[in-house]
PDB file of C-alpha atoms in Angstrom:
ATOM      1  CA  UNK A   1      73.783 140.114  79.693  1.00 43.00           C
ATOM      2  CA  UNK A   2      77.012 140.178  81.685  1.00 47.00           C
ATOM      3  CA  UNK A   3      79.153 137.099  81.983  1.00 56.00           C
ATOM      4  CA  UNK A   4      77.962 134.874  84.820  1.00 55.00           C
ATOM      5  CA  UNK A   5      74.538 136.576  85.126  1.00 62.00           C
ATOM      6  CA  UNK A   6      72.668 133.589  83.667  1.00 69.00           C
ATOM      7  CA  UNK A   7      70.332 131.713  86.001  1.00 78.00           C
ATOM      8  CA  UNK A   8      70.962 128.064  85.281  1.00 92.00           C
ATOM      9  CA  UNK A   9      67.934 125.777  85.151  1.00 91.00           C
ATOM     10  CA  UNK A  10      69.979 122.631  85.732  1.00 95.00           C
ATOM     11  CA  UNK A  11      73.197 121.968  87.613  1.00 94.00           C
ATOM     12  CA  UNK A  12      74.641 118.628  86.461  1.00 97.00           C
ATOM     13  CA  UNK A  13      77.450 117.458  88.727  1.00 96.00           C
ATOM     14  CA  UNK A  14      80.843 116.363  87.530  1.00 98.00           C
ATOM     15  CA  UNK A  15      80.879 112.559  87.510  1.00 98.00           C
ATOM     16  CA  UNK A  16      83.748 110.645  89.045  1.00 97.00           C
ATOM     17  CA  UNK A  17      86.426 110.120  86.394  1.00 98.00           C
ATOM     18  CA  UNK A  18      84.734 112.482  83.922  1.00 99.00           C
ATOM     19  CA  UNK A  19      86.882 114.800  81.836  1.00 99.00           C
ATOM     20  CA  UNK A  20      86.325 118.571  81.979  1.00 99.00           C
ATOM     21  CA  UNK A  21      85.124 119.116  78.395  1.00 98.00           C
ATOM     22  CA  UNK A  22      82.499 116.381  78.801  1.00 98.00           C
ATOM     23  CA  UNK A  23      81.048 118.067  81.891  1.00 98.00           C
ATOM     24  CA  UNK A  24      80.952 121.489  80.208  1.00 98.00           C
ATOM     25  CA  UNK A  25      79.175 119.954  77.214  1.00 98.00           C
ATOM     26  CA  UNK A  26      76.592 118.266  79.437  1.00 97.00           C
ATOM     27  CA  UNK A  27      76.062 121.485  81.401  1.00 97.00           C
ATOM     28  CA  UNK A  28      75.333 123.366  78.175  1.00 97.00           C
ATOM     29  CA  UNK A  29      72.840 120.757  76.949  1.00 96.00           C
ATOM     30  CA  UNK A  30      71.045 120.533  80.296  1.00 95.00           C
ATOM     31  CA  UNK A  31      70.448 124.277  80.099  1.00 95.00           C
ATOM     32  CA  UNK A  32      69.326 124.327  76.476  1.00 94.00           C
ATOM     33  CA  UNK A  33      72.403 126.105  75.107  1.00 94.00           C
ATOM     34  CA  UNK A  34      74.852 125.310  72.360  1.00 94.00           C
ATOM     35  CA  UNK A  35      78.399 124.735  73.496  1.00 94.00           C
ATOM     36  CA  UNK A  36      79.507 128.035  71.940  1.00 94.00           C
ATOM     37  CA  UNK A  37      76.771 130.121  73.607  1.00 94.00           C
ATOM     38  CA  UNK A  38      77.362 128.411  76.934  1.00 96.00           C
ATOM     39  CA  UNK A  39      81.102 129.110  76.775  1.00 96.00           C
ATOM     40  CA  UNK A  40      80.437 132.792  75.992  1.00 94.00           C
ATOM     41  CA  UNK A  41      78.144 133.105  79.026  1.00 94.00           C
ATOM     42  CA  UNK A  42      80.617 131.436  81.372  1.00 96.00           C
ATOM     43  CA  UNK A  43      84.063 132.312  80.031  1.00 95.00           C
ATOM     44  CA  UNK A  44      83.471 135.408  77.908  1.00 93.00           C
ATOM     45  CA  UNK A  45      86.037 135.699  75.122  1.00 91.00           C
ATOM     46  CA  UNK A  46      88.324 132.959  76.433  1.00 93.00           C
ATOM     47  CA  UNK A  47      88.711 130.223  73.788  1.00 92.00           C
ATOM     48  CA  UNK A  48      87.267 126.886  74.870  1.00 94.00           C
ATOM     49  CA  UNK A  49      86.203 124.617  72.019  1.00 94.00           C
ATOM     50  CA  UNK A  50      89.005 125.767  69.693  1.00 92.00           C
ATOM     51  CA  UNK A  51      91.572 124.434  72.184  1.00 93.00           C
ATOM     52  CA  UNK A  52      92.294 121.116  73.830  1.00 96.00           C
ATOM     53  CA  UNK A  53      90.590 122.539  76.905  1.00 96.00           C
ATOM     54  CA  UNK A  54      91.227 119.420  78.973  1.00 98.00           C
ATOM     55  CA  UNK A  55      94.941 120.063  78.595  1.00 97.00           C
ATOM     56  CA  UNK A  56      95.147 123.851  78.359  1.00 96.00           C
ATOM     57  CA  UNK A  57      92.669 124.916  81.082  1.00 97.00           C
ATOM     58  CA  UNK A  58      94.563 127.181  83.472  1.00 95.00           C
ATOM     59  CA  UNK A  59      93.803 128.224  87.031  1.00 95.00           C
ATOM     60  CA  UNK A  60      91.874 131.298  85.924  1.00 96.00           C
ATOM     61  CA  UNK A  61      89.512 129.377  83.663  1.00 97.00           C
ATOM     62  CA  UNK A  62      88.905 126.683  86.272  1.00 98.00           C
ATOM     63  CA  UNK A  63      88.304 129.263  89.005  1.00 97.00           C
ATOM     64  CA  UNK A  64      85.791 130.996  86.744  1.00 96.00           C
ATOM     65  CA  UNK A  65      83.974 127.716  86.059  1.00 97.00           C
ATOM     66  CA  UNK A  66      83.952 126.865  89.757  1.00 97.00           C
ATOM     67  CA  UNK A  67      82.526 130.243  90.793  1.00 95.00           C
ATOM     68  CA  UNK A  68      79.824 130.408  88.118  1.00 95.00           C
ATOM     69  CA  UNK A  69      78.834 126.746  87.836  1.00 96.00           C
ATOM     70  CA  UNK A  70      79.204 125.747  91.470  1.00 94.00           C
ATOM     71  CA  UNK A  71      81.642 122.838  91.197  1.00 96.00           C
ATOM     72  CA  UNK A  72      84.553 122.672  93.697  1.00 97.00           C
ATOM     73  CA  UNK A  73      87.807 123.892  92.171  1.00 98.00           C
ATOM     74  CA  UNK A  74      89.714 120.819  93.373  1.00 97.00           C
ATOM     75  CA  UNK A  75      87.338 118.519  91.475  1.00 98.00           C
ATOM     76  CA  UNK A  76      87.685 120.564  88.289  1.00 98.00           C
ATOM     77  CA  UNK A  77      91.465 120.404  88.507  1.00 98.00           C
ATOM     78  CA  UNK A  78      91.192 116.638  88.857  1.00 98.00           C
ATOM     79  CA  UNK A  79      89.157 116.489  85.640  1.00 99.00           C
ATOM     80  CA  UNK A  80      91.995 117.833  83.476  1.00 99.00           C
ATOM     81  CA  UNK A  81      95.142 116.267  82.045  1.00 98.00           C
ATOM     82  CA  UNK A  82      97.103 117.942  84.854  1.00 97.00           C
ATOM     83  CA  UNK A  83      95.859 115.151  87.099  1.00 98.00           C
ATOM     84  CA  UNK A  84      98.694 113.060  85.630  1.00 98.00           C
ATOM     85  CA  UNK A  85     101.337 115.721  86.257  1.00 98.00           C
ATOM     86  CA  UNK A  86     104.224 114.277  88.243  1.00 97.00           C
ATOM     87  CA  UNK A  87     102.950 110.755  87.525  1.00 97.00           C
ATOM     88  CA  UNK A  88     102.887 110.190  83.744  1.00 98.00           C
ATOM     89  CA  UNK A  89     104.950 113.273  82.826  1.00 97.00           C
ATOM     90  CA  UNK A  90     106.936 115.863  84.745  1.00 96.00           C
ATOM     91  CA  UNK A  91     104.805 118.870  83.786  1.00 96.00           C
ATOM     92  CA  UNK A  92     101.754 119.416  81.597  1.00 96.00           C
ATOM     93  CA  UNK A  93     102.550 121.763  78.728  1.00 95.00           C
ATOM     94  CA  UNK A  94      99.657 123.310  76.821  1.00 92.00           C
ATOM     95  CA  UNK A  95     100.776 122.236  73.354  1.00 90.00           C
ATOM     96  CA  UNK A  96     103.211 119.978  71.554  1.00 92.00           C
ATOM     97  CA  UNK A  97     104.074 116.353  72.225  1.00 96.00           C
ATOM     98  CA  UNK A  98     103.549 115.106  75.769  1.00 97.00           C
ATOM     99  CA  UNK A  99     104.565 111.586  76.864  1.00 97.00           C
ATOM    100  CA  UNK A 100     101.595 109.209  77.031  1.00 98.00           C
ATOM    101  CA  UNK A 101      98.981 111.837  76.121  1.00 98.00           C
ATOM    102  CA  UNK A 102      97.045 110.838  72.998  1.00 98.00           C
ATOM    103  CA  UNK A 103      96.753 114.057  70.925  1.00 97.00           C
ATOM    104  CA  UNK A 104      93.424 115.161  69.464  1.00 96.00           C
ATOM    105  CA  UNK A 105      94.885 117.465  66.789  1.00 93.00           C
ATOM    106  CA  UNK A 106      92.782 120.588  67.332  1.00 90.00           C
ATOM    107  CA  UNK A 107      92.148 122.547  64.136  1.00 82.00           C
ATOM    108  CA  UNK A 108      89.609 125.320  64.752  1.00 77.00           C
ATOM    109  CA  UNK A 109      86.632 123.307  66.076  1.00 75.00           C
ATOM    110  CA  UNK A 110      87.534 120.022  64.409  1.00 81.00           C
ATOM    111  CA  UNK A 111      89.810 117.221  65.581  1.00 87.00           C
ATOM    112  CA  UNK A 112      92.327 115.685  63.183  1.00 91.00           C
ATOM    113  CA  UNK A 113      93.700 112.883  65.382  1.00 96.00           C
ATOM    114  CA  UNK A 114      92.029 109.934  67.066  1.00 97.00           C
ATOM    115  CA  UNK A 115      93.247 110.839  70.546  1.00 97.00           C
ATOM    116  CA  UNK A 116      89.970 110.350  72.422  1.00 97.00           C
ATOM    117  CA  UNK A 117      89.058 106.722  73.034  1.00 98.00           C
ATOM    118  CA  UNK A 118      85.737 105.390  74.307  1.00 98.00           C
ATOM    119  CA  UNK A 119      83.919 102.286  75.465  1.00 98.00           C
ATOM    120  CA  UNK A 120      80.407 101.992  74.024  1.00 97.00           C
ATOM    121  CA  UNK A 121      79.181 100.033  77.030  1.00 97.00           C
ATOM    122  CA  UNK A 122      80.487 102.708  79.418  1.00 98.00           C
ATOM    123  CA  UNK A 123      78.621 105.303  77.354  1.00 97.00           C
ATOM    124  CA  UNK A 124      75.449 103.213  77.652  1.00 96.00           C
ATOM    125  CA  UNK A 125      75.735 103.295  81.434  1.00 96.00           C
ATOM    126  CA  UNK A 126      76.638 106.973  81.703  1.00 96.00           C
ATOM    127  CA  UNK A 127      76.826 109.383  78.778  1.00 96.00           C
ATOM    128  CA  UNK A 128      80.070 111.174  79.528  1.00 98.00           C
ATOM    129  CA  UNK A 129      83.691 110.998  78.400  1.00 98.00           C
ATOM    130  CA  UNK A 130      86.274 109.702  80.865  1.00 99.00           C
ATOM    131  CA  UNK A 131      89.619 111.328  81.643  1.00 99.00           C
ATOM    132  CA  UNK A 132      91.650 108.116  81.496  1.00 99.00           C
ATOM    133  CA  UNK A 133      90.523 107.528  77.897  1.00 99.00           C
ATOM    134  CA  UNK A 134      93.005 110.226  76.825  1.00 98.00           C
ATOM    135  CA  UNK A 135      96.056 108.341  78.094  1.00 99.00           C
ATOM    136  CA  UNK A 136      97.737 106.373  75.316  1.00 99.00           C
ATOM    137  CA  UNK A 137      98.318 103.249  77.412  1.00 99.00           C
ATOM    138  CA  UNK A 138      94.563 102.763  77.887  1.00 99.00           C
ATOM    139  CA  UNK A 139      93.523 100.392  75.114  1.00 99.00           C
ATOM    140  CA  UNK A 140      91.131  98.120  77.007  1.00 99.00           C
ATOM    141  CA  UNK A 141      88.069  98.673  79.207  1.00 98.00           C
ATOM    142  CA  UNK A 142      88.735  96.666  82.365  1.00 96.00           C
ATOM    143  CA  UNK A 143      85.127  97.199  83.496  1.00 97.00           C
ATOM    144  CA  UNK A 144      83.487  95.538  80.494  1.00 97.00           C
ATOM    145  CA  UNK A 145      86.483  93.498  79.259  1.00 97.00           C
ATOM    146  CA  UNK A 146      86.332  94.902  75.729  1.00 98.00           C
ATOM    147  CA  UNK A 147      88.756  96.824  73.536  1.00 98.00           C
ATOM    148  CA  UNK A 148      88.448 100.591  73.585  1.00 98.00           C
ATOM    149  CA  UNK A 149      87.706 102.301  70.270  1.00 98.00           C
ATOM    150  CA  UNK A 150      89.058 105.600  68.987  1.00 98.00           C
ATOM    151  CA  UNK A 151      86.690 106.357  66.106  1.00 97.00           C
ATOM    152  CA  UNK A 152      83.204 105.883  64.756  1.00 97.00           C
ATOM    153  CA  UNK A 153      82.900 102.209  63.691  1.00 96.00           C
ATOM    154  CA  UNK A 154      80.988 103.271  60.578  1.00 97.00           C
ATOM    155  CA  UNK A 155      82.846 106.309  59.168  1.00 97.00           C
ATOM    156  CA  UNK A 156      86.105 106.324  61.181  1.00 97.00           C
ATOM    157  CA  UNK A 157      85.591 109.927  62.322  1.00 96.00           C
ATOM    158  CA  UNK A 158      87.366 110.780  65.612  1.00 96.00           C
ATOM    159  CA  UNK A 159      85.321 110.486  68.803  1.00 97.00           C
ATOM    160  CA  UNK A 160      84.666 114.101  69.885  1.00 96.00           C
ATOM    161  CA  UNK A 161      82.202 114.078  72.777  1.00 97.00           C
ATOM    162  CA  UNK A 162      81.490 117.806  72.818  1.00 95.00           C
ATOM    163  CA  UNK A 163      80.190 117.641  69.229  1.00 94.00           C
ATOM    164  CA  UNK A 164      77.665 114.910  70.017  1.00 96.00           C
ATOM    165  CA  UNK A 165      74.004 115.785  70.493  1.00 93.00           C
ATOM    166  CA  UNK A 166      72.595 114.783  73.881  1.00 93.00           C
ATOM    167  CA  UNK A 167      68.996 115.564  72.904  1.00 86.00           C
ATOM    168  CA  UNK A 168      67.844 111.927  72.902  1.00 85.00           C
ATOM    169  CA  UNK A 169      68.588 109.840  75.989  1.00 82.00           C
ATOM    170  CA  UNK A 170      70.675 106.780  75.161  1.00 81.00           C
ATOM    171  CA  UNK A 171      71.569 107.992  71.663  1.00 91.00           C
ATOM    172  CA  UNK A 172      74.985 109.555  71.065  1.00 96.00           C
ATOM    173  CA  UNK A 173      74.968 110.128  67.318  1.00 96.00           C
ATOM    174  CA  UNK A 174      78.205 110.567  65.388  1.00 96.00           C
ATOM    175  CA  UNK A 175      78.106 114.152  64.016  1.00 94.00           C
ATOM    176  CA  UNK A 176      79.400 112.874  60.664  1.00 95.00           C
ATOM    177  CA  UNK A 177      77.331 109.761  59.870  1.00 96.00           C
ATOM    178  CA  UNK A 178      74.783 109.435  62.685  1.00 96.00           C
ATOM    179  CA  UNK A 179      76.037 106.122  64.107  1.00 96.00           C
ATOM    180  CA  UNK A 180      75.174 105.716  67.790  1.00 97.00           C
ATOM    181  CA  UNK A 181      78.439 105.629  69.754  1.00 97.00           C
ATOM    182  CA  UNK A 182      76.611 103.865  72.589  1.00 96.00           C
ATOM    183  CA  UNK A 183      75.979 100.814  70.377  1.00 95.00           C
ATOM    184  CA  UNK A 184      78.707  98.269  71.009  1.00 93.00           C
ATOM    185  CA  UNK A 185      80.455  96.976  67.887  1.00 92.00           C
ATOM    186  CA  UNK A 186      82.618  93.906  68.453  1.00 92.00           C
ATOM    187  CA  UNK A 187      86.311  94.351  67.700  1.00 91.00           C
ATOM    188  CA  UNK A 188      89.473  92.271  68.062  1.00 92.00           C
ATOM    189  CA  UNK A 189      90.332  91.549  71.713  1.00 95.00           C
ATOM    190  CA  UNK A 190      93.305  93.268  73.309  1.00 96.00           C
ATOM    191  CA  UNK A 191      96.242  90.901  74.010  1.00 95.00           C
ATOM    192  CA  UNK A 192      96.437  89.822  77.645  1.00 96.00           C
ATOM    193  CA  UNK A 193      99.964  91.175  78.080  1.00 95.00           C
ATOM    194  CA  UNK A 194      98.865  94.617  76.869  1.00 97.00           C
ATOM    195  CA  UNK A 195      96.060  94.575  79.436  1.00 98.00           C
ATOM    196  CA  UNK A 196      98.524  93.649  82.187  1.00 98.00           C
ATOM    197  CA  UNK A 197     100.883  96.493  81.285  1.00 98.00           C
ATOM    198  CA  UNK A 198      97.944  98.918  81.140  1.00 99.00           C
ATOM    199  CA  UNK A 199      96.917  97.877  84.648  1.00 98.00           C
ATOM    200  CA  UNK A 200     100.497  98.275  85.913  1.00 98.00           C
ATOM    201  CA  UNK A 201     100.803 101.796  84.497  1.00 98.00           C
ATOM    202  CA  UNK A 202      97.392 102.788  85.845  1.00 98.00           C
ATOM    203  CA  UNK A 203      98.164 101.394  89.298  1.00 98.00           C
ATOM    204  CA  UNK A 204     101.499 103.230  89.417  1.00 98.00           C
ATOM    205  CA  UNK A 205      99.784 106.541  88.646  1.00 98.00           C
ATOM    206  CA  UNK A 206      97.117 105.922  91.268  1.00 97.00           C
ATOM    207  CA  UNK A 207      99.541 104.890  94.015  1.00 97.00           C
ATOM    208  CA  UNK A 208     102.352 107.236  93.089  1.00 97.00           C
ATOM    209  CA  UNK A 209     104.939 104.457  93.088  1.00 97.00           C
ATOM    210  CA  UNK A 210     105.799 100.989  91.802  1.00 96.00           C
ATOM    211  CA  UNK A 211     107.808  98.128  93.279  1.00 94.00           C
ATOM    212  CA  UNK A 212     110.161  96.763  90.630  1.00 90.00           C
ATOM    213  CA  UNK A 213     112.721  94.027  91.253  1.00 84.00           C
ATOM    214  CA  UNK A 214     112.430  94.649  94.998  1.00 87.00           C
ATOM    215  CA  UNK A 215     112.945  98.406  94.680  1.00 91.00           C
ATOM    216  CA  UNK A 216     110.264 101.067  95.166  1.00 96.00           C
ATOM    217  CA  UNK A 217     110.407 103.741  92.470  1.00 97.00           C
ATOM    218  CA  UNK A 218     108.166 106.729  91.847  1.00 98.00           C
ATOM    219  CA  UNK A 219     105.323 106.584  89.355  1.00 98.00           C
ATOM    220  CA  UNK A 220     107.081 109.172  87.192  1.00 98.00           C
ATOM    221  CA  UNK A 221     110.217 107.015  87.032  1.00 98.00           C
ATOM    222  CA  UNK A 222     108.300 103.832  86.262  1.00 98.00           C
ATOM    223  CA  UNK A 223     105.880 105.282  83.704  1.00 98.00           C
ATOM    224  CA  UNK A 224     108.649 107.360  82.137  1.00 97.00           C
ATOM    225  CA  UNK A 225     110.901 104.317  81.946  1.00 97.00           C
ATOM    226  CA  UNK A 226     108.282 102.225  80.167  1.00 97.00           C
ATOM    227  CA  UNK A 227     107.841 105.054  77.658  1.00 97.00           C
ATOM    228  CA  UNK A 228     111.620 105.174  77.201  1.00 94.00           C
ATOM    229  CA  UNK A 229     111.747 101.459  76.435  1.00 95.00           C
ATOM    230  CA  UNK A 230     108.962 101.890  73.880  1.00 95.00           C
ATOM    231  CA  UNK A 231     111.389 104.043  71.915  1.00 91.00           C
ATOM    232  CA  UNK A 232     113.592 101.009  71.345  1.00 92.00           C
ATOM    233  CA  UNK A 233     110.787  98.551  70.638  1.00 94.00           C
ATOM    234  CA  UNK A 234     110.899  98.700  66.850  1.00 91.00           C
ATOM    235  CA  UNK A 235     113.902  98.690  64.544  1.00 83.00           C
ATOM    236  CA  UNK A 236     115.161 101.751  62.723  1.00 77.00           C
ATOM    237  CA  UNK A 237     117.056 101.640  59.441  1.00 68.00           C
ATOM    238  CA  UNK A 238     119.509  98.726  59.823  1.00 69.00           C
ATOM    239  CA  UNK A 239     119.277  98.640  63.632  1.00 79.00           C
ATOM    240  CA  UNK A 240     117.308  95.909  65.348  1.00 86.00           C
ATOM    241  CA  UNK A 241     114.632  96.784  67.858  1.00 90.00           C
ATOM    242  CA  UNK A 242     113.469  94.764  70.857  1.00 91.00           C
ATOM    243  CA  UNK A 243     110.569  93.320  68.837  1.00 90.00           C
ATOM    244  CA  UNK A 244     112.947  91.938  66.183  1.00 89.00           C
ATOM    245  CA  UNK A 245     114.999  90.193  68.856  1.00 89.00           C
ATOM    246  CA  UNK A 246     112.118  88.447  70.626  1.00 90.00           C
ATOM    247  CA  UNK A 247     111.634  84.771  69.685  1.00 88.00           C
ATOM    248  CA  UNK A 248     108.671  84.273  67.292  1.00 85.00           C
ATOM    249  CA  UNK A 249     106.838  82.156  69.890  1.00 83.00           C
ATOM    250  CA  UNK A 250     106.825  85.157  72.254  1.00 84.00           C
ATOM    251  CA  UNK A 251     105.749  87.670  69.612  1.00 81.00           C
ATOM    252  CA  UNK A 252     102.506  85.800  69.092  1.00 76.00           C
ATOM    253  CA  UNK A 253     102.204  86.837  65.468  1.00 73.00           C
ATOM    254  CA  UNK A 254     102.372  90.567  66.290  1.00 77.00           C
ATOM    255  CA  UNK A 255     104.259  92.507  63.553  1.00 74.00           C
ATOM    256  CA  UNK A 256     107.659  93.814  64.629  1.00 77.00           C
ATOM    257  CA  UNK A 257     107.593  96.950  62.483  1.00 83.00           C
ATOM    258  CA  UNK A 258     106.323 100.336  63.638  1.00 88.00           C
ATOM    259  CA  UNK A 259     103.039 101.369  61.958  1.00 89.00           C
ATOM    260  CA  UNK A 260     104.193 104.984  61.666  1.00 90.00           C
ATOM    261  CA  UNK A 261     107.221 107.224  62.091  1.00 90.00           C
ATOM    262  CA  UNK A 262     105.168 109.404  64.412  1.00 94.00           C
ATOM    263  CA  UNK A 263     105.524 108.950  68.191  1.00 95.00           C
ATOM    264  CA  UNK A 264     103.602 106.142  69.881  1.00 97.00           C
ATOM    265  CA  UNK A 265     100.931 108.543  71.182  1.00 98.00           C
ATOM    266  CA  UNK A 266      99.828 109.346  67.603  1.00 97.00           C
ATOM    267  CA  UNK A 267      99.205 105.726  66.601  1.00 97.00           C
ATOM    268  CA  UNK A 268      95.730 104.301  66.272  1.00 97.00           C
ATOM    269  CA  UNK A 269      94.546 102.461  69.349  1.00 98.00           C
ATOM    270  CA  UNK A 270      94.772  98.922  67.914  1.00 96.00           C
ATOM    271  CA  UNK A 271      98.397  99.579  66.920  1.00 96.00           C
ATOM    272  CA  UNK A 272      99.186 100.872  70.396  1.00 97.00           C
ATOM    273  CA  UNK A 273      97.685  97.691  71.867  1.00 97.00           C
ATOM    274  CA  UNK A 274     100.039  95.545  69.764  1.00 95.00           C
ATOM    275  CA  UNK A 275     103.058  97.606  70.792  1.00 96.00           C
ATOM    276  CA  UNK A 276     102.156  97.399  74.478  1.00 97.00           C
ATOM    277  CA  UNK A 277     101.773  93.623  74.178  1.00 95.00           C
ATOM    278  CA  UNK A 278     105.255  93.301  72.663  1.00 95.00           C
ATOM    279  CA  UNK A 279     106.850  95.540  75.266  1.00 96.00           C
ATOM    280  CA  UNK A 280     105.058  93.742  78.104  1.00 96.00           C
ATOM    281  CA  UNK A 281     106.535  90.498  76.787  1.00 95.00           C
ATOM    282  CA  UNK A 282     110.029  92.019  76.719  1.00 94.00           C
ATOM    283  CA  UNK A 283     109.926  93.425  80.268  1.00 94.00           C
ATOM    284  CA  UNK A 284     108.432  90.284  81.793  1.00 93.00           C
ATOM    285  CA  UNK A 285     110.940  88.675  84.186  1.00 92.00           C
ATOM    286  CA  UNK A 286     112.771  92.007  84.307  1.00 93.00           C
ATOM    287  CA  UNK A 287     115.545  92.465  83.308  1.00 93.00           C
ATOM    288  CA  UNK A 288     116.591  88.961  82.185  1.00 94.00           C
ATOM    289  CA  UNK A 289     114.368  88.638  79.098  1.00 94.00           C
ATOM    290  CA  UNK A 290     115.159  92.130  77.803  1.00 94.00           C
ATOM    291  CA  UNK A 291     118.906  91.625  78.163  1.00 94.00           C
ATOM    292  CA  UNK A 292     118.696  88.228  76.455  1.00 93.00           C
ATOM    293  CA  UNK A 293     116.772  89.795  73.559  1.00 92.00           C
ATOM    294  CA  UNK A 294     119.326  92.597  73.228  1.00 92.00           C
ATOM    295  CA  UNK A 295     122.163  90.062  73.026  1.00 92.00           C
ATOM    296  CA  UNK A 296     120.250  87.944  70.513  1.00 90.00           C
ATOM    297  CA  UNK A 297     119.343  90.838  68.183  1.00 87.00           C
ATOM    298  CA  UNK A 298     121.728  92.377  68.699  1.00 90.00           C
ATOM    299  CA  UNK A 299     119.946  95.480  69.943  1.00 91.00           C
ATOM    300  CA  UNK A 300     122.450  98.239  70.583  1.00 90.00           C
ATOM    301  CA  UNK A 301     122.288 100.702  73.449  1.00 89.00           C
ATOM    302  CA  UNK A 302     122.204 103.597  70.987  1.00 87.00           C
ATOM    303  CA  UNK A 303     118.790 102.389  69.759  1.00 87.00           C
ATOM    304  CA  UNK A 304     117.272 103.700  73.001  1.00 87.00           C
ATOM    305  CA  UNK A 305     118.601 107.240  72.696  1.00 83.00           C
ATOM    306  CA  UNK A 306     120.657 109.243  75.192  1.00 84.00           C
ATOM    307  CA  UNK A 307     120.652 107.344  78.467  1.00 86.00           C
ATOM    308  CA  UNK A 308     121.407 110.389  80.630  1.00 86.00           C
ATOM    309  CA  UNK A 309     117.758 111.377  80.160  1.00 87.00           C
ATOM    310  CA  UNK A 310     116.367 107.966  81.119  1.00 93.00           C
ATOM    311  CA  UNK A 311     115.230 106.942  84.632  1.00 95.00           C
ATOM    312  CA  UNK A 312     117.881 105.232  86.776  1.00 95.00           C
ATOM    313  CA  UNK A 313     116.211 101.807  86.743  1.00 95.00           C
ATOM    314  CA  UNK A 314     116.368 101.784  82.940  1.00 95.00           C
ATOM    315  CA  UNK A 315     119.925 103.131  82.821  1.00 95.00           C
ATOM    316  CA  UNK A 316     121.219 100.392  85.147  1.00 94.00           C
ATOM    317  CA  UNK A 317     119.856  97.716  82.829  1.00 93.00           C
ATOM    318  CA  UNK A 318     120.744  99.290  79.482  1.00 92.00           C
ATOM    319  CA  UNK A 319     124.277  99.950  80.736  1.00 92.00           C
ATOM    320  CA  UNK A 320     124.747  96.184  80.289  1.00 92.00           C
ATOM    321  CA  UNK A 321     123.833  96.473  76.596  1.00 90.00           C
ATOM    322  CA  UNK A 322     126.693  97.221  74.236  1.00 82.00           C
TER     323      UNK A 322
END
């Protein structure tokens, strides 16, 4: 049978906020096909499940999906990581490190990193994966006021929606241990300051800009600047970081050492929440508290890297740091 000649029994629509791979997985299940067979019928020999398809999907693949599956091309484009292009990062590359994108670590058909978060209560309401769960600043579900999770609560396997069986309504079984991802398991709450910073970053991406200290800056400048400051949050070797220089009463018991030498995007979600809380504390009352912390540390300008690559609003402040 030629590619695209299949007569589909069901035509599930792309939900608002749903990520591309989730919709493709649901489409396959609704038509009684495995993900692999479905991809062969729709895309031929193009690799789908052996790639981070939400990041690597190009115009040709999306046009093919739109023509064969009947979903508007503009909506499919909005279901990929490229939706954040020009907002969270300048351009969306298909591989390698990307600011703010939590990596999934594709290895053949498995996932080695915990880059896909989820909210069990959101999954109870609608069994699909959301696009914003892939962004590393999202650590809290503002709809249900609970912490997001990045792994099976029972076996710690990464959350990979396209490997979950949808055969039984309301049951999203972990492919490793069988735990139902839609069953909420209580976890430690996300610090309030981390939630506030998450909301600020999300709002900037949605609006395309942010007002900071009376100045309107683009979302790319604001989000990129926050990521730049994260680079100086923790100490390195004998250099102090911002976290070391904050008074203990402001740290709130949060450790001031990085959990890993890997970039922030690779950290587990609870560690990212702690880091966001510390940074939110430092940038509160911008720029007075940050400058005071740098003087107290002392935190040197060199700890933040080469300033010529930083956004102007960050450069103007860090220029006052020795």
